[in-house]
Tab-separated table of C-alpha atoms in Angstrom:
chain	number	residue	atom	x	y	z
A	1	GLU	CA	0.000	0.000	0.000
A	2	GLU	CA	1.371	3.362	-1.028
A	3	GLN	CA	1.886	5.777	1.828
A	4	LEU	CA	3.344	9.224	2.326
A	5	VAL	CA	4.231	10.523	5.757
A	6	GLU	CA	5.099	14.145	6.102
A	7	SER	CA	7.144	15.880	8.761
A	8	GLY	CA	8.914	19.144	9.483
A	9	GLY	CA	6.135	21.682	9.706
A	10	GLY	CA	5.535	24.057	12.563
A	11	LEU	CA	6.367	27.620	13.496
A	12	VAL	CA	9.095	29.371	11.537
A	13	GLN	CA	10.334	32.927	11.788
A	14	ALA	CA	9.927	35.079	8.715
A	15	GLY	CA	13.175	35.203	6.789
A	16	GLY	CA	14.350	31.857	8.005
A	17	PRO	CA	14.592	28.519	6.229
A	18	LEU	CA	12.320	25.523	6.612
A	19	ARG	CA	12.563	22.006	5.314
A	20	LEU	CA	9.679	19.592	4.988
A	21	SER	CA	10.161	15.876	4.490
A	22	CYS	CA	7.925	13.343	2.787
A	23	ALA	CA	8.724	9.695	3.437
A	24	THR	CA	7.294	7.396	0.781
A	25	SER	CA	6.654	3.678	1.020
A	26	GLY	CA	4.830	0.906	-0.783
A	27	PHE	CA	5.316	2.162	-4.329
A	28	THR	CA	5.478	-0.892	-6.550
A	29	PHE	CA	6.792	0.794	-9.687
A	30	GLU	CA	9.909	2.902	-9.871
A	31	SER	CA	8.543	5.706	-12.030
A	32	TYR	CA	6.417	8.154	-10.111
A	33	CYS	CA	6.190	11.828	-9.340
A	34	VAL	CA	6.100	13.385	-5.914
A	35	GLY	CA	4.509	16.792	-5.724
A	36	TRP	CA	4.310	19.410	-3.021
A	37	PHE	CA	1.119	21.398	-2.569
A	38	ARG	CA	-0.081	24.023	-0.150
A	39	GLN	CA	-3.408	25.453	0.902
A	40	ALA	CA	-3.762	28.683	2.813
A	41	PRO	CA	-6.959	29.596	4.677
A	42	GLY	CA	-9.640	30.747	2.270
A	43	LYS	CA	-7.568	29.874	-0.776
A	44	GLU	CA	-7.509	26.984	-3.191
A	45	ARG	CA	-4.836	24.368	-2.987
A	46	GLU	CA	-1.927	25.112	-5.281
A	47	ILE	CA	1.022	23.128	-6.499
A	48	VAL	CA	4.447	24.196	-5.328
A	49	GLY	CA	6.369	21.814	-7.538
A	50	CYS	CA	7.176	18.181	-8.181
A	51	ILE	CA	10.043	15.803	-8.768
A	52	HIS	CA	10.445	12.613	-10.769
A	53	SER	CA	11.523	9.544	-8.816
A	54	ILE	CA	14.092	8.334	-11.358
A	55	ASP	CA	15.657	11.231	-13.230
A	56	LYS	CA	14.903	13.780	-10.470
A	57	SER	CA	13.712	16.335	-12.969
A	58	THR	CA	11.690	19.051	-11.302
A	59	TYR	CA	8.900	21.476	-12.002
A	60	TYR	CA	8.229	24.608	-9.951
A	61	ALA	CA	5.278	26.929	-9.915
A	62	ASP	CA	6.267	30.490	-10.771
A	63	PHE	CA	5.942	31.702	-7.170
A	64	ALA	CA	8.262	28.927	-5.987
A	65	LYS	CA	11.123	29.550	-8.367
A	66	GLY	CA	14.186	30.830	-6.569
A	67	ARG	CA	13.126	30.266	-2.941
A	68	PHE	CA	11.867	26.684	-2.981
A	69	THR	CA	13.917	23.577	-3.729
A	70	ILE	CA	12.582	20.056	-4.128
A	71	SER	CA	15.038	17.216	-3.797
A	72	SER	CA	14.977	13.506	-3.100
A	73	ASP	CA	17.053	10.838	-1.413
A	74	ASN	CA	16.150	7.541	-3.040
A	75	ALA	CA	18.091	5.543	-0.457
A	76	LYS	CA	15.761	6.968	2.202
A	77	SER	CA	12.681	7.038	-0.056
A	78	THR	CA	12.224	10.623	1.056
A	79	VAL	CA	11.450	13.799	-0.826
A	80	TYR	CA	12.234	17.213	0.613
A	81	LEU	CA	10.886	20.701	0.187
A	82	ARG	CA	13.250	23.396	1.356
A	83	MET	CA	12.060	26.961	1.629
A	84	GLU	CA	14.435	29.897	1.949
A	85	ALA	CA	13.570	33.323	3.311
A	86	VAL	CA	10.123	32.225	4.414
A	87	GLU	CA	7.454	34.905	4.062
A	88	PRO	CA	4.130	35.363	5.871
A	89	GLY	CA	2.438	34.446	2.602
A	90	ASP	CA	3.990	30.992	2.808
A	91	ALA	CA	1.843	30.098	5.810
A	92	ALA	CA	-0.374	27.194	4.803
A	93	VAL	CA	-1.000	23.503	5.193
A	94	TYR	CA	1.565	21.739	3.063
A	95	TYR	CA	0.948	18.353	1.499
A	96	CYS	CA	3.042	15.937	-0.472
A	97	ALA	CA	1.418	13.689	-3.018
A	98	ALA	CA	2.514	11.002	-5.442
A	99	GLN	CA	1.365	9.453	-8.676
A	100	TYR	CA	2.760	6.851	-11.021
A	101	VAL	CA	3.823	8.226	-14.395
A	102	GLN	CA	5.265	6.963	-17.633
A	103	GLY	CA	6.739	10.295	-18.688
A	104	GLN	CA	7.757	13.530	-17.066
A	105	CYS	CA	6.131	15.139	-14.070
A	106	ARG	CA	3.789	17.912	-15.083
A	107	PRO	CA	1.674	20.280	-12.997
A	108	GLN	CA	-1.515	18.967	-14.612
A	109	LEU	CA	-0.877	15.477	-13.255
A	110	VAL	CA	-3.673	14.105	-11.075
A	111	PHE	CA	-2.153	12.826	-7.852
A	112	HIS	CA	-3.900	9.945	-6.107
A	113	TYR	CA	-1.713	9.375	-3.051
A	114	TRP	CA	-1.586	12.092	-0.407
A	115	SER	CA	0.063	12.795	2.890
A	116	GLN	CA	-1.759	13.913	5.994
A	117	GLY	CA	-0.573	17.500	5.606
A	118	THR	CA	1.478	19.644	7.924
A	119	GLN	CA	0.836	23.177	9.127
A	120	VAL	CA	3.438	25.837	8.476
A	121	THR	CA	2.975	29.003	10.527
A	122	VAL	CA	5.143	32.048	9.933
A	123	SER	CA	5.910	34.535	12.696
A	124	SER	CA	6.932	38.062	11.784
C-alpha cells in the first residue's frame, strides 16, 4: 500500500529557512512523481512543484522559483521541500502527493496518493 508521511512543519520565523520531508513507502513501480502542494486559509490548494523519482527532474510553480527547492534521497525514499527566506504568505497547510507516471512530471498530473498535511505558521 502506497503511503506518504510528512514531517517538518511548525512555526518558523519570517526570513528563516524551513525544510519539509515526505517519506514514501509501498510504491510498486519505480517511475512516479512526488509533488508538493499548499493550501492557505480561504484559498484553493496550489502546487508548489514536483520531482520525478528516477531522473529527479523538477517542475516549480512560478511563485516557488528561486526560494523553494525540491530534492529527493532515493536511499531513504524521502522527498524534501526546502524553503528559503520564508514569508508570511507561505503560511499554509503543506501536502506531499505522489502518482505513477510513464513520462515527465507535469503540474496537470492528477495525484492519487496524499500525505496527511502539515501546518506551516510564519511569525513576523
